[in-house]
Amino acid sequence: LLGLPEEFDGVINDTASTSTLYALATARQEAYPDVRDKGLFSQAPGRIYASEQSHSSVEKAVFTLGLGRAGFRAIESDEAFRMRVDALEAALAEDAAAGIRPIAVVATLGTTSTASVDPVREIAALAKRYGAWLHVDAAYAGPGAIVPELRSVFAGWEEADSVVTNPHKWFFTPTDCSVLFCRHPERLVRAFSLVPEYLTS
């Protein structure tokens, strides 16, 4: 219905905040493959990028994942409250030159305050160039993709590594129902998998 590629698979969570946390935890695991064993203390500094209009759950996820306030960089928005691609590019280049690893970029489709839509396709190209995970927060506007006439608004989200949308917003689904789609579901599993013997029987 949403038009996402077939390789996307997902899980149902309670809120988009939880879905975003899971997605960014997976991004952290991809950026630091040995983080489960060694933690972050021995790692090079990393950062997650999102528009200054993004939901507060993105920054809270950064805190929760142990990256601290320095691990989040808010990117300026334009007159339509969309993430400025030039500002993102400058931030990524500056941080890369300083030895800061780009962990993830979060693009928003339908910000909570203004319903603005980030230029996902251009953001996706930058994320790919810098080796960063691309997470699309479409919790608010995502359900609109089922309308063919609106599909162009979502151009580029098919290139994301993960997408969150909330059926409880437009799909008449009881609260709370947040769906996290992931292009690499095995990576999502790997980031959290811990199977003690008592769960194997």
mmCIF file of C-alpha atoms in Angstrom, residues 76-157:
data_model
loop_
_atom_site.group_PDB
_atom_site.id
_atom_site.type_symbol
_atom_site.label_atom_id
_atom_site.label_comp_id
_atom_site.label_asym_id
_atom_site.label_seq_id
_atom_site.Cartn_x
_atom_site.Cartn_y
_atom_site.Cartn_z
ATOM 1 C CA GLU A 76 19.139 24.264 9.739
ATOM 2 C CA SER A 77 15.834 24.360 7.876
ATOM 3 C CA ASP A 78 14.731 26.573 4.988
ATOM 4 C CA GLU A 79 11.795 28.984 4.740
ATOM 5 C CA ALA A 80 9.440 26.003 4.318
ATOM 6 C CA PHE A 81 10.888 24.312 7.448
ATOM 7 C CA ARG A 82 12.593 21.580 5.401
ATOM 8 C CA MET A 83 16.104 20.364 6.128
ATOM 9 C CA ARG A 84 18.620 22.348 4.106
ATOM 10 C CA VAL A 85 20.623 19.890 2.034
ATOM 11 C CA ASP A 86 23.518 22.331 1.677
ATOM 12 C CA ALA A 87 23.699 22.715 5.458
ATOM 13 C CA LEU A 88 23.674 18.930 5.910
ATOM 14 C CA GLU A 89 26.448 18.531 3.352
ATOM 15 C CA ALA A 90 28.552 21.188 5.073
ATOM 16 C CA ALA A 91 28.014 19.560 8.486
ATOM 17 C CA LEU A 92 28.951 16.102 7.215
ATOM 18 C CA ALA A 93 32.064 17.402 5.499
ATOM 19 C CA GLU A 94 33.138 19.400 8.559
ATOM 20 C CA ASP A 95 32.636 16.469 10.908
ATOM 21 C CA ALA A 96 34.348 13.973 8.608
ATOM 22 C CA ALA A 97 37.369 16.279 8.446
ATOM 23 C CA ALA A 98 37.391 16.400 12.253
ATOM 24 C CA GLY A 99 37.318 12.599 12.545
ATOM 25 C CA ILE A 100 33.672 12.389 13.647
ATOM 26 C CA ARG A 101 31.906 9.352 12.222
ATOM 27 C CA PRO A 102 28.488 9.980 10.603
ATOM 28 C CA ILE A 103 26.277 7.286 12.141
ATOM 29 C CA ALA A 104 22.890 8.219 10.740
ATOM 30 C CA VAL A 105 20.848 10.932 9.097
ATOM 31 C CA VAL A 106 17.168 11.278 9.992
ATOM 32 C CA ALA A 107 14.875 12.796 7.363
ATOM 33 C CA THR A 108 11.325 13.740 8.327
ATOM 34 C CA LEU A 109 8.187 13.400 6.243
ATOM 35 C CA GLY A 110 5.591 15.453 8.098
ATOM 36 C CA THR A 111 7.157 17.238 11.044
ATOM 37 C CA THR A 112 5.047 17.483 14.160
ATOM 38 C CA SER A 113 5.095 21.281 14.402
ATOM 39 C CA THR A 114 4.757 22.299 10.745
ATOM 40 C CA ALA A 115 4.013 19.136 8.682
ATOM 41 C CA SER A 116 7.070 19.981 6.567
ATOM 42 C CA VAL A 117 8.629 17.398 4.265
ATOM 43 C CA ASP A 118 12.389 17.046 3.991
ATOM 44 C CA PRO A 119 13.933 16.491 0.521
ATOM 45 C CA VAL A 120 14.593 12.817 1.123
ATOM 46 C CA ARG A 121 16.136 11.956 -2.228
ATOM 47 C CA GLU A 122 18.885 14.550 -1.880
ATOM 48 C CA ILE A 123 19.432 13.614 1.762
ATOM 49 C CA ALA A 124 19.666 9.936 0.787
ATOM 50 C CA ALA A 125 22.450 10.716 -1.685
ATOM 51 C CA LEU A 126 24.471 12.484 1.018
ATOM 52 C CA ALA A 127 23.908 9.726 3.563
ATOM 53 C CA LYS A 128 25.126 7.161 1.055
ATOM 54 C CA ARG A 129 28.192 9.235 0.170
ATOM 55 C CA TYR A 130 29.227 9.480 3.825
ATOM 56 C CA GLY A 131 28.317 5.910 4.735
ATOM 57 C CA ALA A 132 25.550 6.942 7.150
ATOM 58 C CA TRP A 133 22.361 5.031 7.873
ATOM 59 C CA LEU A 134 19.275 6.842 6.533
ATOM 60 C CA HIS A 135 16.231 6.728 8.783
ATOM 61 C CA VAL A 136 12.994 8.330 7.588
ATOM 62 C CA ASP A 137 10.570 9.535 10.228
ATOM 63 C CA ALA A 138 7.238 9.335 8.439
ATOM 64 C CA ALA A 139 5.246 8.714 11.597
ATOM 65 C CA TYR A 140 2.864 11.515 10.744
ATOM 66 C CA ALA A 141 2.688 11.699 6.948
ATOM 67 C CA GLY A 142 3.642 8.150 5.964
ATOM 68 C CA PRO A 143 0.104 6.794 5.623
ATOM 69 C CA GLY A 144 -0.517 9.412 2.934
ATOM 70 C CA ALA A 145 1.669 7.369 0.574
ATOM 71 C CA ILE A 146 -1.249 5.049 -0.137
ATOM 72 C CA VAL A 147 -2.806 7.887 -2.182
ATOM 73 C CA PRO A 148 -1.318 7.700 -5.707
ATOM 74 C CA GLU A 149 -1.588 11.454 -6.185
ATOM 75 C CA LEU A 150 0.590 12.017 -3.105
ATOM 76 C CA ARG A 151 3.260 9.411 -3.839
ATOM 77 C CA SER A 152 5.626 12.009 -5.320
ATOM 78 C CA VAL A 153 5.864 13.680 -1.895
ATOM 79 C CA PHE A 154 7.646 10.565 -0.640
ATOM 80 C CA ALA A 155 10.253 10.446 -3.410
ATOM 81 C CA GLY A 156 13.467 9.009 -2.050
ATOM 82 C CA TRP A 157 12.146 7.213 1.005
#
